[in-house]
mmCIF file of C-alpha atoms in Angstrom:
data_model
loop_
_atom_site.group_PDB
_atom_site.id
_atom_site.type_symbol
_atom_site.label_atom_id
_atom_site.label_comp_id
_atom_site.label_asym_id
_atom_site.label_seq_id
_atom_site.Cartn_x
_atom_site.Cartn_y
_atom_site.Cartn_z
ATOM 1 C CA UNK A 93 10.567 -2.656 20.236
ATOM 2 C CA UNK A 94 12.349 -3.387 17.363
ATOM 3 C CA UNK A 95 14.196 -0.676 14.922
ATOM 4 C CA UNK A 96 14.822 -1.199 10.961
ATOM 5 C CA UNK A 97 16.193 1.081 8.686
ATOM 6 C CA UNK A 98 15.984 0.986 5.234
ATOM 7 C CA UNK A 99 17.574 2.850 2.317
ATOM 8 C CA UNK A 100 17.755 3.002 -1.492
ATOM 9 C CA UNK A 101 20.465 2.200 -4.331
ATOM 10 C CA UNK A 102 21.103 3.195 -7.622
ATOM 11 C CA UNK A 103 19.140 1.823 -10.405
ATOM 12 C CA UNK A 104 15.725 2.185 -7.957
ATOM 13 C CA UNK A 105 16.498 -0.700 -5.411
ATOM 14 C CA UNK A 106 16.233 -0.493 -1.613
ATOM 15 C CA UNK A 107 19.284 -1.394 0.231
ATOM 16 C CA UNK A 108 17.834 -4.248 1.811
ATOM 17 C CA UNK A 109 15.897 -7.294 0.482
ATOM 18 C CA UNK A 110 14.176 -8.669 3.664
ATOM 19 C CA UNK A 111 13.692 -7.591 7.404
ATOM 20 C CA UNK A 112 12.232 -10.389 10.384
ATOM 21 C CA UNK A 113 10.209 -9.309 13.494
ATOM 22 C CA UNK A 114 8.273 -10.727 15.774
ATOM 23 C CA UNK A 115 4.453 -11.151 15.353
ATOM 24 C CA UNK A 116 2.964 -8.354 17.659
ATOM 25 C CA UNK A 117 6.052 -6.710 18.349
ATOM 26 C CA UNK A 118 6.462 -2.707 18.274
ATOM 27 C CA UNK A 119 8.617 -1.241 15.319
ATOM 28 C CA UNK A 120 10.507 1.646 14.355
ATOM 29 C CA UNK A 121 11.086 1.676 10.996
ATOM 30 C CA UNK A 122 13.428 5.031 9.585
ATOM 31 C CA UNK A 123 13.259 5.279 5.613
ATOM 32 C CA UNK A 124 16.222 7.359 4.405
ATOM 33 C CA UNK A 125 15.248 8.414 0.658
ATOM 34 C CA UNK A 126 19.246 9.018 0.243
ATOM 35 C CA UNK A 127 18.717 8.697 -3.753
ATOM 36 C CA UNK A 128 17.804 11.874 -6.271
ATOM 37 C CA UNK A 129 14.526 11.410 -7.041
ATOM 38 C CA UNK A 130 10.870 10.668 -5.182
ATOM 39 C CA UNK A 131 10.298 7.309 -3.062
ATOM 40 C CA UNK A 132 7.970 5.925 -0.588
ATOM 41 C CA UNK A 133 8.004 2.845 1.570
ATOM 42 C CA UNK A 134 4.490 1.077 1.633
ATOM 43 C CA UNK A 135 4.101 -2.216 3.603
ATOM 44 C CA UNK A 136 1.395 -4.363 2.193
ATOM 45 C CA UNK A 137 -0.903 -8.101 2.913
ATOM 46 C CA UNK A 138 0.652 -11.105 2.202
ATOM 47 C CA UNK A 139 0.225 -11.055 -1.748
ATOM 48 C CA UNK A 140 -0.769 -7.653 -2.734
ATOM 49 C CA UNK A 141 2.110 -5.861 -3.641
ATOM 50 C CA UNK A 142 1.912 -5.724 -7.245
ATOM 51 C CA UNK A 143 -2.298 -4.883 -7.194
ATOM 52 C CA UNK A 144 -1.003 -1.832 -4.350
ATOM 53 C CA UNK A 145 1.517 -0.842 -6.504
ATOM 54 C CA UNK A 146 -1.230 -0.945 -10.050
ATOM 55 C CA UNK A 147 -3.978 1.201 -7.771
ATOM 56 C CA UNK A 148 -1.462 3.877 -6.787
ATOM 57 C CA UNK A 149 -1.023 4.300 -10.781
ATOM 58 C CA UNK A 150 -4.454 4.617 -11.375
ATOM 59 C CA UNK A 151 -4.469 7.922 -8.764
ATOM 60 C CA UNK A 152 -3.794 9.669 -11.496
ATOM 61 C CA UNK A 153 -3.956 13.485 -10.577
ATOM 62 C CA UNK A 154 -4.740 12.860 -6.949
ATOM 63 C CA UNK A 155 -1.476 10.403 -6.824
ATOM 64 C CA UNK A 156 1.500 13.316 -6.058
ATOM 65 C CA UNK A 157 -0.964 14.610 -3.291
ATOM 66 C CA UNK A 158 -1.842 10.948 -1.690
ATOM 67 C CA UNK A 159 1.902 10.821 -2.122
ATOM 68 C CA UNK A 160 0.653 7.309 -4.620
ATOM 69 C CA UNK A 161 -0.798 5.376 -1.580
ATOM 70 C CA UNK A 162 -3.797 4.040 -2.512
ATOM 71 C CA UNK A 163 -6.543 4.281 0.152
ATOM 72 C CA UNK A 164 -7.154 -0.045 0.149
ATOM 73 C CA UNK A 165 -7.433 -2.394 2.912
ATOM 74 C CA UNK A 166 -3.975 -4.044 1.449
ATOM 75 C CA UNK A 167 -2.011 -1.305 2.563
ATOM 76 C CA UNK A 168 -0.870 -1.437 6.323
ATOM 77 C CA UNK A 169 1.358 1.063 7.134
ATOM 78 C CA UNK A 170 3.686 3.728 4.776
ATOM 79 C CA UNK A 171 5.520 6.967 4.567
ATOM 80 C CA UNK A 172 5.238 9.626 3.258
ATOM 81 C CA UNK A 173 6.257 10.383 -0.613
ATOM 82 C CA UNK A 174 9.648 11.700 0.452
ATOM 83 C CA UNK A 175 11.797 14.212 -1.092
ATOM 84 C CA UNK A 176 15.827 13.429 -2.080
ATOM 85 C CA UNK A 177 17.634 13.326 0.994
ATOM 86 C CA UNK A 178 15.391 13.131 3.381
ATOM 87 C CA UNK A 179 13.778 10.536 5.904
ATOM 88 C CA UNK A 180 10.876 9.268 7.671
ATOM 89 C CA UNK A 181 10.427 6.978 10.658
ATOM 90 C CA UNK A 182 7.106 5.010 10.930
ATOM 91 C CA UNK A 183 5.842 3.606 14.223
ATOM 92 C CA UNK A 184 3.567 0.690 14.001
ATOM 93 C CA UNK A 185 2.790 -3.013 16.121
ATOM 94 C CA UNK A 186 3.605 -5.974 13.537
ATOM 95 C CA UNK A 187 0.601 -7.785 12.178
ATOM 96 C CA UNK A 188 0.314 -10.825 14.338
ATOM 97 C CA UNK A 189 -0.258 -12.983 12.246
ATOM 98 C CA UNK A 190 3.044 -14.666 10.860
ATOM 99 C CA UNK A 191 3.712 -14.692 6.858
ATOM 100 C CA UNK A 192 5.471 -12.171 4.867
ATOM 101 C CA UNK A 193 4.678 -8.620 4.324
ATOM 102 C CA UNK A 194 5.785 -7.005 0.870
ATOM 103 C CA UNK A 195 7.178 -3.978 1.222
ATOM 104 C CA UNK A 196 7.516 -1.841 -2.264
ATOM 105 C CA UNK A 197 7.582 1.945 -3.350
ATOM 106 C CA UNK A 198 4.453 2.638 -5.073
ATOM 107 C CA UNK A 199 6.027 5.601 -7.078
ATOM 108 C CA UNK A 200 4.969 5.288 -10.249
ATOM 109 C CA UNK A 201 7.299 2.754 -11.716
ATOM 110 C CA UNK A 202 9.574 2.322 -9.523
ATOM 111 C CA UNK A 203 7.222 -1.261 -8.173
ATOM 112 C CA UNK A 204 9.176 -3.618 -10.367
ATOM 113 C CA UNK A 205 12.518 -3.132 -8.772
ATOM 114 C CA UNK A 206 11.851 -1.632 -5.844
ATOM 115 C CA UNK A 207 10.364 -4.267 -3.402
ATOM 116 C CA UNK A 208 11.153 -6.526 -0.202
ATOM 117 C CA UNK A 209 9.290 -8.401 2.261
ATOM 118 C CA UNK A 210 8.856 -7.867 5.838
ATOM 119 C CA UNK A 211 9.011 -11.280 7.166
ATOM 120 C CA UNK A 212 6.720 -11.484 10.591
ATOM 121 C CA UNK A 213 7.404 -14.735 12.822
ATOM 122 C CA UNK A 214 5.812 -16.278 15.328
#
């Protein structure tokens, strides 16, 4: 098993840029929302962070209770829309097929800053 965490900085960043695990492996991944206002963490396909990210703003009423996840095939795993302080930890096997994963928050816009990639080797 492997265990990330990730966090947030000021000016609607995650702490981290870019995470590696194995192709197939188990993962533990913790989101700590330590910032003052809303986040998520949704992990994408290879390539589809920024359509993700433009279908979670077209939820438009439905968005604060789908907590701006889109229901899409492109979406692979996320948290929660989580509160200030607060944190989630997500359980999930690693695609197995090797490439990189975007990761972004798909609060409304907060996807042009706030984005990584989950890099999955062989």
């Amino acid at each position: 098993e492997q265990t990330l965490a990730l966090g947030t900085l000021p000016g609607l960043r995650f702490d981290e840029a870019q995470f590696e695990v194995k192709a197939g492996a188990r993962v533990a991944f913790t989101f700590n929302n330590n910032d003052d206002m809303l986040h998520n963490l949704v992990i994408t396909a290879p390539g589809s962070a920024d359509q993700v990210a433009a279908t979670a703003l077209t939820l438009g009423l439905r968005g604060q209770e789908m907590g701006y996840v889109p229901e899409a095939g492109e979406v692979l795993f996320f948290t929660s829309l989580l509160q200030p302080a607060t944190s989630e930890t997500i359980y999930f096997e690693a695609p197995s097929t090797p490439g990189d994963y975007p990761f972004v928050c798909t609060f409304p816009s907060h996807a042009a800053t706030m984005r990584g990639i989950l890099r999955v080797s062989a």
